[in-house]
Amino acid sequence: MGSMTLHIPFDNSYARLPDRFYVRQDPVPVAEPRLLALNEVLARDLGLDPAALASPEGLAMLAGNAVPEGAEPLAQAYAGHQFGGWNPRLGDGRAILLGEVVDAQGRRRDIQLKGSGRTPFSRMGDGRAWVGPVLREFVVSEAMHAMGVPTTRALSAVATGETIRRERAYPGAVLARVASSHIRVGTFQYFYARNDMEALAALTDHVLSRHYPEAEGAMGLLRAVVDRQARLVAQWMSLGFIHGVMNTDNMAVSGETIDYGPCAFMDAYHPDTVFSSIDAHGRYAYRQQPQVAAWNLAQLATALLPLMGNEAAIPEATEVVQGLAPIYAAEWTRRFAAKLGLDPEDPQVQPLATRLLDQMAATGADFTITFRALAEGTDLPDLLAAQPEFQQWRKDWEAKSPDLAAMRRANPAIIPRNHRVEAMIQAAVEGDLGPLEDLRAALADPFEPDPRFDHLRVPPQEEEKVLQTFCGT
Ligand code: AMP
Ligand code: MG
């Protein structure tokens, strides 16, 4: 151990909940930890010294080889609907919550290790992760944060020096993830399914005080989560983001994007786009996301029903869940108004945005390039620009004198393009961390692109296109 002492002021509210909320479990040590990435800005935000985290003692903690003082490692219990199928017992099968810290802004944040070894929830899994999904989550979640999207954060990625068996052998890695909590729709479902009303009530109180202090009771909680999720998904849609596995166990009640698996940003716009290799029927396609959010929140409503008065509460709970659609629609309009530099109160925003998207879909226009080019006044995708319908659209849009400066703050110039993420992972597997560092630097401010990284803005050539992403579990 290094001489530098790493002091982390843990305050573990989840560990104070009843025993049946989790299983106490230490991370399983790894062979040879080596730092792949450290988020120094986030570390400081948490009141942690980046140099101490990078020291042998810090690295041992980030790898799961040592449990820091004050941590109370545990695997959280939860259930969930996976692709619509009910699973009464999922839980952290390859993650360990080390504990919570209160950050510089007074916000309580979980520090969790992912890929940290087997737990009682591992079922057939090895409890591990490989470098690919760990670095994908690192880069994509941090890019989402830089774009202003509520999300879990990535503190570090550590190579384990061990080999992970998947469809082939890969180098292992551990991600240290930071979240306002890791409580999921599936956490509520877990206790509901076990008919454990006491736990359900304790969980509700915990979540209300932690995330929604202004809300009251189970109905208030449901209303608040519906509101957050409606806005979150509208924001995803405005960026061309596809989560890929919107199972109820992958939806955080905090309203943060969580559990980056086979997620991706679209290049060419089409609402039916699906990337995930395991999503054969397009359940979680781009255009499905708002409906899926509502479906998931109906499951949350069901789980909360015993606390809301059972049958008597069904009409109101139904109305609350159905309220997602109008909140989503209003937020979508607000986001696309910003993307088009228009007044969100203008009733023409929704039809204008829809006409543009229809033209983009018809011509396969790149989502990010199209909006950014409109903002910058640079060349639009050729096929799109050649369409008479688009030319008419452009006249109608320009007639409204859009605010181009505002557009540049709403439309990222750069996103973590799938082919770049895959190439970065490939390079990292071969020992080259250069592309990882470039992507991180390039995505630090997606709205003010550094010309050094212009090549990372370019959509994939035909042969570079990545058609599928894998969970890598
Ligand atoms: P995810 O696909 O990451 O949302 O995981 C779904 C469920 O499978 C969760 O309960 C995970 O903890 C579990 N899981 C995924 N991968 C593994 C693994 N390699 N070992 C053990 N459990 C896993
Ligand atoms: Mg998950």
PDB file of C-alpha atoms in Angstrom, residues 13-14 17-18 21 76-77 100 108 110 180-189 191 198-226 228-229 251-256 297 300 304 307:
ATOM      1  CA  SER A  13     -27.859   5.536   4.003  1.00  0.00           C
ATOM      2  CA  TYR A  14     -28.750   2.468   1.906  1.00  0.00           C
ATOM      3  CA  LEU A  17     -32.079   0.132   5.388  1.00  0.00           C
ATOM      4  CA  PRO A  18     -33.311  -3.314   6.517  1.00  0.00           C
ATOM      5  CA  PHE A  21     -32.584  -4.775   0.822  1.00  0.00           C
ATOM      6  CA  GLN A  76     -28.461  -4.522  -3.934  1.00  0.00           C
ATOM      7  CA  ALA A  77     -31.513  -6.722  -4.378  1.00  0.00           C
ATOM      8  CA  GLU A 100     -22.288   6.977  -0.453  1.00  0.00           C
ATOM      9  CA  ARG A 108     -25.578  12.336  -1.995  1.00  0.00           C
ATOM     10  CA  ASP A 110     -23.344   6.304  -4.660  1.00  0.00           C
ATOM     11  CA  SER A 180     -27.409   9.843  -7.270  1.00  0.00           C
ATOM     12  CA  SER A 181     -28.644   6.350  -6.403  1.00  0.00           C
ATOM     13  CA  HIS A 182     -28.870   2.907  -7.965  1.00  0.00           C
ATOM     14  CA  ILE A 183     -32.501   2.410  -6.969  1.00  0.00           C
ATOM     15  CA  ARG A 184     -34.498   1.082  -9.877  1.00  0.00           C
ATOM     16  CA  VAL A 185     -38.127   0.525 -10.820  1.00  0.00           C
ATOM     17  CA  GLY A 186     -37.137  -3.107 -10.298  1.00  0.00           C
ATOM     18  CA  THR A 187     -36.185  -2.405  -6.680  1.00  0.00           C
ATOM     19  CA  PHE A 188     -39.810  -1.539  -5.953  1.00  0.00           C
ATOM     20  CA  GLN A 189     -40.993  -4.525  -7.963  1.00  0.00           C
ATOM     21  CA  PHE A 191     -40.578  -6.020  -2.641  1.00  0.00           C
ATOM     22  CA  GLU A 198     -42.890  -2.849   5.221  1.00  0.00           C
ATOM     23  CA  ALA A 199     -39.921  -2.835   2.871  1.00  0.00           C
ATOM     24  CA  LEU A 200     -41.956  -1.117   0.173  1.00  0.00           C
ATOM     25  CA  ALA A 201     -42.863   1.651   2.604  1.00  0.00           C
ATOM     26  CA  ALA A 202     -39.263   1.997   3.818  1.00  0.00           C
ATOM     27  CA  LEU A 203     -37.996   2.149   0.238  1.00  0.00           C
ATOM     28  CA  THR A 204     -40.579   4.777  -0.659  1.00  0.00           C
ATOM     29  CA  ASP A 205     -39.576   6.939   2.305  1.00  0.00           C
ATOM     30  CA  HIS A 206     -35.910   6.519   1.437  1.00  0.00           C
ATOM     31  CA  VAL A 207     -36.436   7.543  -2.181  1.00  0.00           C
ATOM     32  CA  LEU A 208     -38.713  10.446  -1.287  1.00  0.00           C
ATOM     33  CA  SER A 209     -36.223  11.933   1.139  1.00  0.00           C
ATOM     34  CA  ARG A 210     -33.283  11.245  -1.127  1.00  0.00           C
ATOM     35  CA  HIS A 211     -34.645  12.321  -4.518  1.00  0.00           C
ATOM     36  CA  TYR A 212     -38.001  13.992  -4.149  1.00  0.00           C
ATOM     37  CA  PRO A 213     -38.169  15.790  -0.803  1.00  0.00           C
ATOM     38  CA  GLU A 214     -40.896  18.049  -2.208  1.00  0.00           C
ATOM     39  CA  ALA A 215     -43.149  15.085  -3.081  1.00  0.00           C
ATOM     40  CA  GLU A 216     -45.527  13.355  -0.723  1.00  0.00           C
ATOM     41  CA  GLY A 217     -46.414   9.706  -0.388  1.00  0.00           C
ATOM     42  CA  ALA A 218     -46.328   6.915  -2.924  1.00  0.00           C
ATOM     43  CA  MET A 219     -48.560   8.787  -5.391  1.00  0.00           C
ATOM     44  CA  GLY A 220     -46.329  11.824  -5.119  1.00  0.00           C
ATOM     45  CA  LEU A 221     -43.319   9.641  -5.771  1.00  0.00           C
ATOM     46  CA  LEU A 222     -44.937   8.093  -8.831  1.00  0.00           C
ATOM     47  CA  ARG A 223     -45.840  11.525 -10.173  1.00  0.00           C
ATOM     48  CA  ALA A 224     -42.296  12.780  -9.642  1.00  0.00           C
ATOM     49  CA  VAL A 225     -40.658   9.787 -11.323  1.00  0.00           C
ATOM     50  CA  VAL A 226     -43.044  10.014 -14.276  1.00  0.00           C
ATOM     51  CA  ARG A 228     -38.369  13.018 -14.527  1.00  0.00           C
ATOM     52  CA  GLN A 229     -38.475  10.058 -16.884  1.00  0.00           C
ATOM     53  CA  MET A 251     -34.552   2.432 -15.125  1.00  0.00           C
ATOM     54  CA  ALA A 252     -33.427   4.519 -12.155  1.00  0.00           C
ATOM     55  CA  VAL A 253     -36.127   6.192 -10.090  1.00  0.00           C
ATOM     56  CA  SER A 254     -33.813   9.206  -9.749  1.00  0.00           C
ATOM     57  CA  GLY A 255     -34.352   9.993 -13.435  1.00  0.00           C
ATOM     58  CA  GLU A 256     -30.733   9.476 -14.357  1.00  0.00           C
ATOM     59  CA  LEU A 297     -43.726   3.340 -15.004  1.00  0.00           C
ATOM     60  CA  LEU A 300     -43.786   1.108 -10.849  1.00  0.00           C
ATOM     61  CA  LEU A 304     -46.680   1.165  -5.362  1.00  0.00           C
ATOM     62  CA  LEU A 307     -49.140   1.992  -0.495  1.00  0.00           C
TER      63      LEU A 307
END
